């Protein structure tokens, strides 16, 4: 018995020693691991909850006026302000959040709930549903959803109609929109107009492939706009960069379905301003109608699109991976007068759903100049066994590195 007791004592001591060592390892690991520190809220920040201004959850009653009242109170507050849309469903019609605001920048708009549009196009006198206007320093954030309920109105779109964008930035300087989900807009998901220094990131944008004119992010007459780390699936251009846009960056964005990343259309209206300084990098397109595209109207007034870079792009079953179309949208036989120059295509790879992988249809009046292709590696996976080709009209192209489809000669 004495020996048995000693053996049991030794086993207990060994077990305790092992447990202590394991505990020590866990403690040391915990000490080494970086601590997650919750973001600190400004103790002086005042929260303006739309519920306190009469907004009705449930999605049955139009709460637009309550939202506007809450915004005015936040915007006129001279301290740090945050407009809160809590976790609930709210129905709102046309809503304007207008500055300038009186407090320190940025003023914050936190969307935690779901916003549903009044699904009646006749209720919208202008081209927006939710407008942020004349604000210097704006942060729109949250985990909420903006639902344009476009599926109830798309059938009325005859091709010439202009339905309201779900979110529009107009004359916004130093703005951020992040972590928002946009679904089924009547028109564009997000429109950025006459704005400077805008960041759009971590967005999830979705609408059916057949939804009309539902651009994901539509940028016009704006400068220093950066779109990043977002997923866009929609019925029109994933990102459209149109007249007067300069210094625009699209990075780490997944597109598809949709009409790809488009510069244009350009030249539809008189006196359009030039587009320059566009960079699209590290992006992926899946099952899209187009990949990277520049499009201008035939018979257009003169303008320019220049200094454009498409680099490190993956195409997955894209119908027209690389395209310049200077006859877009017009029945005119007159050539486009939009001058396209200094466009670089570098490290573009993947699969094409059409037998023409590179299609450059430039203007005979102002031919494309300084087009540069380096390391293009596309493969044709169409249903028919056809030769995989490039076509070039009125285009001056330089090549370097690997080229497939074979370059124009």
mmCIF file of C-alpha atoms in Angstrom:
data_model
loop_
_atom_site.group_PDB
_atom_site.id
_atom_site.type_symbol
_atom_site.label_atom_id
_atom_site.label_comp_id
_atom_site.label_asym_id
_atom_site.label_seq_id
_atom_site.Cartn_x
_atom_site.Cartn_y
_atom_site.Cartn_z
ATOM 1 C CA UNK A 1 0.000 0.000 0.000
ATOM 2 C CA UNK A 2 2.852 2.346 0.866
ATOM 3 C CA UNK A 3 4.355 1.903 -2.617
ATOM 4 C CA UNK A 4 0.957 2.415 -4.250
ATOM 5 C CA UNK A 5 0.403 5.656 -2.315
ATOM 6 C CA UNK A 6 3.842 6.949 -3.328
ATOM 7 C CA UNK A 7 3.164 6.106 -6.988
ATOM 8 C CA UNK A 8 -0.158 7.905 -6.903
ATOM 9 C CA UNK A 9 1.518 10.931 -5.297
ATOM 10 C CA UNK A 10 4.178 11.008 -8.033
ATOM 11 C CA UNK A 11 1.524 10.780 -10.773
ATOM 12 C CA UNK A 12 -0.420 13.641 -9.238
ATOM 13 C CA UNK A 13 2.706 15.774 -9.027
ATOM 14 C CA UNK A 14 3.541 15.050 -12.682
ATOM 15 C CA UNK A 15 0.003 15.903 -13.807
ATOM 16 C CA UNK A 16 0.068 19.146 -11.860
ATOM 17 C CA UNK A 17 3.446 20.024 -13.346
ATOM 18 C CA UNK A 18 2.187 19.356 -16.902
ATOM 19 C CA UNK A 19 -0.968 21.356 -16.316
ATOM 20 C CA UNK A 20 1.076 24.222 -14.928
ATOM 21 C CA UNK A 21 3.354 24.145 -17.945
ATOM 22 C CA UNK A 22 0.362 24.094 -20.301
ATOM 23 C CA UNK A 23 -1.233 26.934 -18.383
ATOM 24 C CA UNK A 24 2.037 28.824 -18.525
ATOM 25 C CA UNK A 25 2.232 28.360 -22.268
ATOM 26 C CA UNK A 26 -1.343 29.599 -22.666
ATOM 27 C CA UNK A 27 -0.650 32.615 -20.493
ATOM 28 C CA UNK A 28 2.520 33.448 -22.418
ATOM 29 C CA UNK A 29 0.662 33.044 -25.733
ATOM 30 C CA UNK A 30 -2.115 35.290 -24.504
ATOM 31 C CA UNK A 31 0.407 37.902 -23.461
ATOM 32 C CA UNK A 32 2.129 37.733 -26.855
ATOM 33 C CA UNK A 33 -1.142 37.957 -28.833
ATOM 34 C CA UNK A 34 -2.115 41.477 -29.876
ATOM 35 C CA UNK A 35 -5.065 42.726 -27.906
ATOM 36 C CA UNK A 36 -8.150 43.808 -29.793
ATOM 37 C CA UNK A 37 -9.025 47.236 -28.625
ATOM 38 C CA UNK A 38 -12.538 48.369 -29.336
ATOM 39 C CA UNK A 39 -12.691 51.687 -31.137
ATOM 40 C CA UNK A 40 -13.215 54.481 -28.688
ATOM 41 C CA UNK A 41 -16.114 56.782 -29.191
ATOM 42 C CA UNK A 42 -15.566 60.439 -28.631
ATOM 43 C CA UNK A 43 -16.992 61.050 -25.142
ATOM 44 C CA UNK A 44 -18.101 64.457 -26.372
ATOM 45 C CA UNK A 45 -19.920 63.032 -29.404
ATOM 46 C CA UNK A 46 -23.662 63.628 -29.466
ATOM 47 C CA UNK A 47 -25.843 60.997 -31.127
ATOM 48 C CA UNK A 48 -28.917 62.095 -33.056
ATOM 49 C CA UNK A 49 -31.157 59.032 -33.346
ATOM 50 C CA UNK A 50 -33.816 59.320 -36.043
ATOM 51 C CA UNK A 51 -36.293 57.607 -33.692
ATOM 52 C CA UNK A 52 -36.119 60.639 -31.414
ATOM 53 C CA UNK A 53 -37.268 62.808 -34.318
ATOM 54 C CA UNK A 54 -40.339 60.771 -35.187
ATOM 55 C CA UNK A 55 -39.034 58.080 -37.579
ATOM 56 C CA UNK A 56 -41.307 55.036 -37.616
ATOM 57 C CA UNK A 57 -39.713 51.583 -37.878
ATOM 58 C CA UNK A 58 -41.514 48.816 -39.697
ATOM 59 C CA UNK A 59 -41.131 50.056 -43.280
ATOM 60 C CA UNK A 60 -44.753 51.131 -43.709
ATOM 61 C CA UNK A 61 -44.751 54.886 -43.089
ATOM 62 C CA UNK A 62 -42.593 57.418 -44.940
ATOM 63 C CA UNK A 63 -40.070 58.739 -42.416
ATOM 64 C CA UNK A 64 -38.154 61.075 -44.738
ATOM 65 C CA UNK A 65 -39.140 64.247 -42.853
ATOM 66 C CA UNK A 66 -38.018 62.721 -39.556
ATOM 67 C CA UNK A 67 -34.659 61.822 -41.093
ATOM 68 C CA UNK A 68 -34.251 65.373 -42.381
ATOM 69 C CA UNK A 69 -35.147 66.864 -38.980
ATOM 70 C CA UNK A 70 -32.578 64.618 -37.287
ATOM 71 C CA UNK A 71 -29.968 65.595 -39.864
ATOM 72 C CA UNK A 72 -30.592 69.313 -39.413
ATOM 73 C CA UNK A 73 -30.178 68.986 -35.671
ATOM 74 C CA UNK A 74 -26.904 67.063 -36.115
ATOM 75 C CA UNK A 75 -25.595 69.360 -38.834
ATOM 76 C CA UNK A 76 -26.334 72.503 -36.818
ATOM 77 C CA UNK A 77 -24.777 71.106 -33.631
ATOM 78 C CA UNK A 78 -21.450 72.807 -32.913
ATOM 79 C CA UNK A 79 -19.897 69.752 -31.308
ATOM 80 C CA UNK A 80 -19.041 66.302 -32.657
ATOM 81 C CA UNK A 81 -22.213 64.819 -34.154
ATOM 82 C CA UNK A 82 -23.392 61.411 -35.352
ATOM 83 C CA UNK A 83 -26.692 60.749 -37.081
ATOM 84 C CA UNK A 84 -27.847 57.247 -36.134
ATOM 85 C CA UNK A 85 -30.231 55.115 -38.169
ATOM 86 C CA UNK A 86 -30.705 52.170 -35.783
ATOM 87 C CA UNK A 87 -31.342 48.501 -36.515
ATOM 88 C CA UNK A 88 -34.849 48.563 -37.925
ATOM 89 C CA UNK A 89 -36.515 48.936 -41.325
ATOM 90 C CA UNK A 90 -37.478 52.441 -42.425
ATOM 91 C CA UNK A 91 -39.397 53.575 -45.496
ATOM 92 C CA UNK A 92 -38.248 56.940 -46.860
ATOM 93 C CA UNK A 93 -38.883 58.954 -50.001
ATOM 94 C CA UNK A 94 -36.536 61.580 -51.415
ATOM 95 C CA UNK A 95 -34.244 62.691 -48.577
ATOM 96 C CA UNK A 96 -31.709 65.538 -48.631
ATOM 97 C CA UNK A 97 -28.851 65.758 -46.137
ATOM 98 C CA UNK A 98 -27.521 69.219 -46.898
ATOM 99 C CA UNK A 99 -24.647 71.228 -45.471
ATOM 100 C CA UNK A 100 -22.611 73.131 -44.678
ATOM 101 C CA UNK A 101 -22.527 71.860 -41.102
ATOM 102 C CA UNK A 102 -21.355 73.766 -38.041
ATOM 103 C CA UNK A 103 -19.485 71.152 -36.006
ATOM 104 C CA UNK A 104 -16.013 69.632 -36.336
ATOM 105 C CA UNK A 105 -15.428 67.333 -39.275
ATOM 106 C CA UNK A 106 -16.339 64.748 -40.208
ATOM 107 C CA UNK A 107 -20.019 64.603 -39.465
ATOM 108 C CA UNK A 108 -20.949 60.922 -39.197
ATOM 109 C CA UNK A 109 -23.955 59.076 -40.570
ATOM 110 C CA UNK A 110 -24.257 55.557 -39.182
ATOM 111 C CA UNK A 111 -26.665 53.291 -41.062
ATOM 112 C CA UNK A 112 -27.281 50.204 -38.935
ATOM 113 C CA UNK A 113 -30.768 49.441 -40.219
ATOM 114 C CA UNK A 114 -32.424 48.918 -43.585
ATOM 115 C CA UNK A 115 -33.678 51.820 -45.683
ATOM 116 C CA UNK A 116 -36.362 51.119 -48.270
ATOM 117 C CA UNK A 117 -37.250 53.584 -50.989
ATOM 118 C CA UNK A 118 -40.777 54.639 -51.833
ATOM 119 C CA UNK A 119 -41.080 52.634 -55.066
ATOM 120 C CA UNK A 120 -42.826 55.259 -57.189
ATOM 121 C CA UNK A 121 -40.617 57.132 -59.701
ATOM 122 C CA UNK A 122 -43.167 59.961 -59.930
ATOM 123 C CA UNK A 123 -42.355 60.844 -56.303
ATOM 124 C CA UNK A 124 -38.795 61.845 -57.240
ATOM 125 C CA UNK A 125 -38.431 65.212 -58.941
ATOM 126 C CA UNK A 126 -34.670 64.890 -59.292
ATOM 127 C CA UNK A 127 -32.114 62.156 -59.969
ATOM 128 C CA UNK A 128 -31.582 60.957 -56.405
ATOM 129 C CA UNK A 129 -33.249 59.128 -53.556
ATOM 130 C CA UNK A 130 -30.754 59.990 -50.767
ATOM 131 C CA UNK A 131 -28.629 63.084 -51.352
ATOM 132 C CA UNK A 132 -25.573 64.323 -49.462
ATOM 133 C CA UNK A 133 -24.848 67.841 -50.620
ATOM 134 C CA UNK A 134 -22.502 70.757 -49.880
ATOM 135 C CA UNK A 135 -20.675 69.002 -47.046
ATOM 136 C CA UNK A 136 -16.992 69.304 -46.187
ATOM 137 C CA UNK A 137 -16.051 66.260 -44.092
ATOM 138 C CA UNK A 138 -18.520 63.377 -44.226
ATOM 139 C CA UNK A 139 -18.402 59.756 -43.058
ATOM 140 C CA UNK A 140 -21.239 57.447 -44.107
ATOM 141 C CA UNK A 141 -20.725 54.071 -42.478
ATOM 142 C CA UNK A 142 -22.427 51.129 -40.850
ATOM 143 C CA UNK A 143 -23.508 47.609 -41.597
ATOM 144 C CA UNK A 144 -26.928 48.558 -42.900
ATOM 145 C CA UNK A 145 -28.656 48.128 -46.243
ATOM 146 C CA UNK A 146 -29.973 50.668 -48.714
ATOM 147 C CA UNK A 147 -32.755 49.045 -50.771
ATOM 148 C CA UNK A 148 -33.958 51.094 -53.739
ATOM 149 C CA UNK A 149 -36.774 48.615 -54.471
ATOM 150 C CA UNK A 150 -35.949 49.000 -58.143
ATOM 151 C CA UNK A 151 -37.465 45.629 -59.002
ATOM 152 C CA UNK A 152 -40.869 47.321 -58.678
ATOM 153 C CA UNK A 153 -40.060 50.065 -61.228
ATOM 154 C CA UNK A 154 -37.529 48.735 -63.757
ATOM 155 C CA UNK A 155 -40.366 47.654 -66.037
ATOM 156 C CA UNK A 156 -41.143 51.345 -66.597
ATOM 157 C CA UNK A 157 -37.629 52.123 -67.816
ATOM 158 C CA UNK A 158 -37.891 52.694 -71.565
ATOM 159 C CA UNK A 159 -34.182 53.296 -72.064
ATOM 160 C CA UNK A 160 -34.503 57.066 -72.028
ATOM 161 C CA UNK A 161 -35.767 57.390 -68.470
ATOM 162 C CA UNK A 162 -33.470 58.597 -65.695
ATOM 163 C CA UNK A 163 -34.452 56.947 -62.451
ATOM 164 C CA UNK A 164 -33.058 58.168 -59.117
ATOM 165 C CA UNK A 165 -29.711 57.029 -57.745
ATOM 166 C CA UNK A 166 -29.932 55.391 -54.346
ATOM 167 C CA UNK A 167 -27.120 57.532 -52.880
ATOM 168 C CA UNK A 168 -25.738 60.689 -54.438
ATOM 169 C CA UNK A 169 -22.765 62.779 -53.320
ATOM 170 C CA UNK A 170 -23.028 66.274 -54.804
ATOM 171 C CA UNK A 171 -20.468 68.970 -53.961
ATOM 172 C CA UNK A 172 -18.997 66.810 -51.174
ATOM 173 C CA UNK A 173 -15.381 67.384 -50.173
ATOM 174 C CA UNK A 174 -13.402 64.917 -48.018
ATOM 175 C CA UNK A 175 -16.063 62.211 -47.908
ATOM 176 C CA UNK A 176 -15.982 58.511 -47.046
ATOM 177 C CA UNK A 177 -18.645 55.877 -47.666
ATOM 178 C CA UNK A 178 -17.872 52.393 -46.354
ATOM 179 C CA UNK A 179 -19.358 49.046 -45.303
ATOM 180 C CA UNK A 180 -22.774 49.819 -46.776
ATOM 181 C CA UNK A 181 -24.830 47.291 -48.747
ATOM 182 C CA UNK A 182 -26.800 48.647 -51.699
ATOM 183 C CA UNK A 183 -29.421 46.483 -53.381
ATOM 184 C CA UNK A 184 -31.831 46.962 -56.272
ATOM 185 C CA UNK A 185 -31.565 50.686 -56.989
ATOM 186 C CA UNK A 186 -34.096 52.344 -59.264
ATOM 187 C CA UNK A 187 -31.164 53.985 -61.090
ATOM 188 C CA UNK A 188 -27.490 54.045 -60.106
ATOM 189 C CA UNK A 189 -26.418 52.578 -56.771
ATOM 190 C CA UNK A 190 -23.996 55.413 -55.906
ATOM 191 C CA UNK A 191 -23.435 58.617 -57.840
ATOM 192 C CA UNK A 192 -20.476 60.929 -57.135
ATOM 193 C CA UNK A 193 -20.798 64.336 -58.815
ATOM 194 C CA UNK A 194 -18.815 67.574 -58.513
ATOM 195 C CA UNK A 195 -16.966 66.202 -55.487
ATOM 196 C CA UNK A 196 -13.343 65.995 -54.344
ATOM 197 C CA UNK A 197 -11.333 63.567 -52.238
ATOM 198 C CA UNK A 198 -13.897 60.786 -51.900
ATOM 199 C CA UNK A 199 -13.230 57.248 -50.605
ATOM 200 C CA UNK A 200 -15.634 54.378 -51.275
ATOM 201 C CA UNK A 201 -14.544 51.096 -49.703
ATOM 202 C CA UNK A 202 -15.793 47.792 -48.322
ATOM 203 C CA UNK A 203 -19.080 48.162 -50.192
ATOM 204 C CA UNK A 204 -21.369 45.357 -51.287
ATOM 205 C CA UNK A 205 -23.409 46.401 -54.306
ATOM 206 C CA UNK A 206 -25.903 44.068 -55.964
ATOM 207 C CA UNK A 207 -28.718 44.032 -58.502
ATOM 208 C CA UNK A 208 -29.830 41.490 -61.138
ATOM 209 C CA UNK A 209 -27.824 41.256 -64.342
ATOM 210 C CA UNK A 210 -30.840 42.400 -66.363
ATOM 211 C CA UNK A 211 -31.629 45.472 -64.242
ATOM 212 C CA UNK A 212 -31.449 48.564 -66.519
ATOM 213 C CA UNK A 213 -28.997 51.440 -65.995
ATOM 214 C CA UNK A 214 -27.987 50.296 -62.523
ATOM 215 C CA UNK A 215 -24.367 51.477 -62.509
ATOM 216 C CA UNK A 216 -22.576 50.447 -59.339
ATOM 217 C CA UNK A 217 -20.554 53.638 -58.823
ATOM 218 C CA UNK A 218 -21.018 56.486 -61.301
ATOM 219 C CA UNK A 219 -18.330 59.205 -61.128
ATOM 220 C CA UNK A 220 -18.731 62.538 -62.907
ATOM 221 C CA UNK A 221 -16.853 65.865 -62.744
ATOM 222 C CA UNK A 222 -15.029 64.737 -59.603
ATOM 223 C CA UNK A 223 -11.377 64.463 -58.625
ATOM 224 C CA UNK A 224 -9.325 62.259 -56.306
ATOM 225 C CA UNK A 225 -11.878 59.464 -55.989
ATOM 226 C CA UNK A 226 -10.730 56.086 -54.672
ATOM 227 C CA UNK A 227 -12.879 52.945 -54.839
ATOM 228 C CA UNK A 228 -11.445 49.858 -53.136
ATOM 229 C CA UNK A 229 -12.092 46.438 -51.608
ATOM 230 C CA UNK A 230 -15.675 46.184 -52.799
ATOM 231 C CA UNK A 231 -17.892 43.641 -54.563
ATOM 232 C CA UNK A 232 -20.181 44.881 -57.322
ATOM 233 C CA UNK A 233 -22.760 42.748 -59.134
ATOM 234 C CA UNK A 234 -25.214 44.749 -61.181
ATOM 235 C CA UNK A 235 -26.968 45.283 -64.512
ATOM 236 C CA UNK A 236 -24.758 48.023 -65.962
ATOM 237 C CA UNK A 237 -21.226 49.357 -65.446
ATOM 238 C CA UNK A 238 -19.672 48.241 -62.179
ATOM 239 C CA UNK A 239 -17.815 51.556 -62.144
ATOM 240 C CA UNK A 240 -18.409 54.296 -64.722
ATOM 241 C CA UNK A 241 -15.949 57.182 -64.984
ATOM 242 C CA UNK A 242 -17.456 59.888 -67.122
ATOM 243 C CA UNK A 243 -16.767 63.446 -68.182
ATOM 244 C CA UNK A 244 -14.675 65.753 -66.058
ATOM 245 C CA UNK A 245 -13.314 63.018 -63.785
ATOM 246 C CA UNK A 246 -9.629 63.173 -62.857
ATOM 247 C CA UNK A 247 -7.341 61.165 -60.571
ATOM 248 C CA UNK A 248 -9.659 58.196 -60.089
ATOM 249 C CA UNK A 249 -8.389 54.935 -58.575
ATOM 250 C CA UNK A 250 -10.198 51.568 -58.634
ATOM 251 C CA UNK A 251 -8.365 48.922 -56.605
ATOM 252 C CA UNK A 252 -9.216 45.407 -55.422
ATOM 253 C CA UNK A 253 -12.780 45.488 -56.699
ATOM 254 C CA UNK A 254 -14.637 42.390 -57.896
ATOM 255 C CA UNK A 255 -17.120 42.997 -60.717
ATOM 256 C CA UNK A 256 -19.709 40.679 -62.198
ATOM 257 C CA UNK A 257 -22.203 40.322 -63.517
ATOM 258 C CA UNK A 258 -22.168 43.771 -65.020
ATOM 259 C CA UNK A 259 -20.710 45.811 -67.856
ATOM 260 C CA UNK A 260 -17.219 46.066 -66.406
ATOM 261 C CA UNK A 261 -15.038 49.055 -65.571
ATOM 262 C CA UNK A 262 -15.852 51.803 -68.059
ATOM 263 C CA UNK A 263 -14.331 55.123 -68.942
ATOM 264 C CA UNK A 264 -17.397 56.747 -70.455
ATOM 265 C CA UNK A 265 -19.569 57.029 -72.160
ATOM 266 C CA UNK A 266 -18.005 60.279 -73.297
ATOM 267 C CA UNK A 267 -19.083 62.816 -75.891
ATOM 268 C CA UNK A 268 -22.840 62.549 -75.585
ATOM 269 C CA UNK A 269 -23.272 66.198 -74.585
ATOM 270 C CA UNK A 270 -21.621 69.462 -75.716
ATOM 271 C CA UNK A 271 -18.813 71.031 -73.691
ATOM 272 C CA UNK A 272 -17.866 67.891 -71.798
ATOM 273 C CA UNK A 273 -14.668 68.125 -69.774
ATOM 274 C CA UNK A 274 -11.693 65.797 -70.253
ATOM 275 C CA UNK A 275 -11.054 62.584 -68.337
ATOM 276 C CA UNK A 276 -7.498 61.890 -67.196
ATOM 277 C CA UNK A 277 -5.552 60.049 -64.536
ATOM 278 C CA UNK A 278 -7.583 56.828 -64.219
ATOM 279 C CA UNK A 279 -5.988 53.763 -62.572
ATOM 280 C CA UNK A 280 -7.710 50.364 -62.367
ATOM 281 C CA UNK A 281 -5.527 47.765 -60.599
ATOM 282 C CA UNK A 282 -5.753 44.381 -58.875
ATOM 283 C CA UNK A 283 -9.358 43.826 -59.909
ATOM 284 C CA UNK A 284 -11.312 40.721 -60.926
ATOM 285 C CA UNK A 285 -14.179 40.430 -63.392
ATOM 286 C CA UNK A 286 -16.444 37.372 -63.436
ATOM 287 C CA UNK A 287 -19.156 36.607 -66.000
ATOM 288 C CA UNK A 288 -19.232 40.253 -67.052
ATOM 289 C CA UNK A 289 -20.364 41.570 -70.436
ATOM 290 C CA UNK A 290 -17.236 43.724 -70.681
ATOM 291 C CA UNK A 291 -13.900 43.847 -68.931
ATOM 292 C CA UNK A 292 -12.044 47.159 -69.195
ATOM 293 C CA UNK A 293 -13.743 49.498 -71.619
ATOM 294 C CA UNK A 294 -13.484 53.016 -73.037
ATOM 295 C CA UNK A 295 -16.623 54.161 -74.842
ATOM 296 C CA UNK A 296 -17.378 57.385 -76.717
ATOM 297 C CA UNK A 297 -20.310 58.534 -78.831
ATOM 298 C CA UNK A 298 -20.072 58.811 -82.589
ATOM 299 C CA UNK A 299 -20.497 62.363 -83.860
ATOM 300 C CA UNK A 300 -19.371 63.725 -80.495
ATOM 301 C CA UNK A 301 -17.975 67.179 -79.745
ATOM 302 C CA UNK A 302 -14.208 67.295 -79.096
ATOM 303 C CA UNK A 303 -12.765 66.243 -75.729
ATOM 304 C CA UNK A 304 -10.019 63.932 -74.460
ATOM 305 C CA UNK A 305 -9.456 60.790 -72.389
ATOM 306 C CA UNK A 306 -5.816 60.238 -71.440
ATOM 307 C CA UNK A 307 -3.361 58.817 -68.900
ATOM 308 C CA UNK A 308 -5.319 55.640 -68.192
ATOM 309 C CA UNK A 309 -3.869 52.454 -66.665
ATOM 310 C CA UNK A 310 -5.430 48.986 -66.467
ATOM 311 C CA UNK A 311 -3.028 46.695 -64.596
ATOM 312 C CA UNK A 312 -3.106 43.290 -62.862
ATOM 313 C CA UNK A 313 -6.626 42.423 -63.966
ATOM 314 C CA UNK A 314 -8.139 38.906 -63.885
ATOM 315 C CA UNK A 315 -10.875 38.050 -66.388
ATOM 316 C CA UNK A 316 -13.114 35.058 -65.695
ATOM 317 C CA UNK A 317 -15.488 34.247 -68.572
ATOM 318 C CA UNK A 318 -15.770 37.864 -69.724
ATOM 319 C CA UNK A 319 -17.448 38.469 -73.087
ATOM 320 C CA UNK A 320 -15.322 41.402 -74.245
ATOM 321 C CA UNK A 321 -12.241 41.577 -72.036
ATOM 322 C CA UNK A 322 -10.545 44.643 -73.576
ATOM 323 C CA UNK A 323 -12.535 47.080 -75.683
ATOM 324 C CA UNK A 324 -12.406 50.616 -77.025
ATOM 325 C CA UNK A 325 -15.680 51.545 -78.723
ATOM 326 C CA UNK A 326 -15.818 54.983 -80.341
ATOM 327 C CA UNK A 327 -19.169 54.318 -82.025
ATOM 328 C CA UNK A 328 -21.046 53.722 -78.788
ATOM 329 C CA UNK A 329 -24.693 54.653 -78.437
ATOM 330 C CA UNK A 330 -25.036 56.829 -81.526
ATOM 331 C CA UNK A 331 -26.843 56.380 -84.816
ATOM 332 C CA UNK A 332 -24.666 59.081 -86.347
ATOM 333 C CA UNK A 333 -22.286 58.083 -89.115
ATOM 334 C CA UNK A 334 -19.957 60.894 -88.089
ATOM 335 C CA UNK A 335 -16.836 59.784 -86.223
ATOM 336 C CA UNK A 336 -16.255 60.539 -82.580
ATOM 337 C CA UNK A 337 -14.043 63.515 -81.786
ATOM 338 C CA UNK A 338 -13.035 62.296 -78.341
ATOM 339 C CA UNK A 339 -9.262 61.866 -78.471
ATOM 340 C CA UNK A 340 -8.020 58.737 -76.641
ATOM 341 C CA UNK A 341 -4.307 58.569 -75.821
ATOM 342 C CA UNK A 342 -1.763 57.211 -73.355
ATOM 343 C CA UNK A 343 -3.672 54.088 -72.321
ATOM 344 C CA UNK A 344 -1.714 51.181 -70.817
ATOM 345 C CA UNK A 345 -2.848 47.569 -70.440
ATOM 346 C CA UNK A 346 -0.429 45.581 -68.256
ATOM 347 C CA UNK A 347 -0.634 42.042 -66.826
ATOM 348 C CA UNK A 348 -4.168 41.138 -67.867
ATOM 349 C CA UNK A 349 -4.986 37.438 -67.788
ATOM 350 C CA UNK A 350 -7.853 34.980 -67.671
ATOM 351 C CA UNK A 351 -10.612 33.718 -69.956
ATOM 352 C CA UNK A 352 -12.759 35.270 -72.661
ATOM 353 C CA UNK A 353 -16.264 34.151 -73.624
ATOM 354 C CA UNK A 354 -15.849 35.655 -77.105
ATOM 355 C CA UNK A 355 -13.433 34.946 -79.929
ATOM 356 C CA UNK A 356 -12.232 38.570 -80.017
ATOM 357 C CA UNK A 357 -10.253 39.205 -76.865
ATOM 358 C CA UNK A 358 -8.990 42.692 -77.739
ATOM 359 C CA UNK A 359 -11.257 44.966 -79.779
ATOM 360 C CA UNK A 360 -10.018 48.492 -80.495
ATOM 361 C CA UNK A 361 -12.497 50.503 -82.578
ATOM 362 C CA UNK A 362 -11.081 54.007 -82.627
ATOM 363 C CA UNK A 363 -12.105 57.165 -84.454
ATOM 364 C CA UNK A 364 -10.827 57.830 -87.954
ATOM 365 C CA UNK A 365 -10.887 61.571 -87.223
ATOM 366 C CA UNK A 366 -8.844 61.359 -84.012
ATOM 367 C CA UNK A 367 -7.171 57.922 -83.970
ATOM 368 C CA UNK A 368 -6.148 56.366 -80.660
ATOM 369 C CA UNK A 369 -2.496 57.058 -79.869
ATOM 370 C CA UNK A 370 0.052 55.742 -77.394
ATOM 371 C CA UNK A 371 -1.792 52.516 -76.598
ATOM 372 C CA UNK A 372 0.553 50.125 -74.798
ATOM 373 C CA UNK A 373 0.006 46.409 -74.206
ATOM 374 C CA UNK A 374 2.339 44.383 -71.964
ATOM 375 C CA UNK A 375 1.868 40.749 -70.883
ATOM 376 C CA UNK A 376 -1.653 39.985 -72.028
ATOM 377 C CA UNK A 377 -2.564 36.333 -71.427
ATOM 378 C CA UNK A 378 -6.181 35.557 -72.288
ATOM 379 C CA UNK A 379 -7.709 32.277 -73.410
ATOM 380 C CA UNK A 380 -10.902 31.704 -75.362
ATOM 381 C CA UNK A 381 -13.383 29.306 -73.803
ATOM 382 C CA UNK A 382 -16.381 29.901 -76.043
ATOM 383 C CA UNK A 383 -18.712 27.160 -77.189
ATOM 384 C CA UNK A 384 -17.549 27.328 -80.791
ATOM 385 C CA UNK A 385 -14.019 26.475 -81.824
ATOM 386 C CA UNK A 386 -12.936 29.757 -83.389
ATOM 387 C CA UNK A 387 -9.551 31.447 -83.754
ATOM 388 C CA UNK A 388 -8.846 33.848 -80.891
ATOM 389 C CA UNK A 389 -7.997 37.273 -82.264
ATOM 390 C CA UNK A 390 -7.393 40.974 -81.739
ATOM 391 C CA UNK A 391 -8.951 43.660 -83.934
ATOM 392 C CA UNK A 392 -7.607 47.193 -84.286
ATOM 393 C CA UNK A 393 -9.101 50.079 -86.256
ATOM 394 C CA UNK A 394 -7.480 53.532 -86.301
ATOM 395 C CA UNK A 395 -5.287 52.584 -83.347
ATOM 396 C CA UNK A 396 -1.557 53.085 -82.851
ATOM 397 C CA UNK A 397 -0.427 50.297 -80.527
ATOM 398 C CA UNK A 398 2.918 49.310 -78.977
ATOM 399 C CA UNK A 399 3.502 45.837 -77.543
ATOM 400 C CA UNK A 400 5.859 44.294 -75.002
ATOM 401 C CA UNK A 401 6.092 40.863 -73.425
ATOM 402 C CA UNK A 402 3.667 38.017 -73.973
ATOM 403 C CA UNK A 403 0.582 38.676 -76.136
ATOM 404 C CA UNK A 404 -2.373 36.377 -76.477
ATOM 405 C CA UNK A 405 -4.542 36.805 -78.403
ATOM 406 C CA UNK A 406 -1.873 37.701 -80.947
ATOM 407 C CA UNK A 407 -1.427 41.443 -81.459
ATOM 408 C CA UNK A 408 -2.826 43.367 -84.404
ATOM 409 C CA UNK A 409 -0.425 43.687 -87.315
#
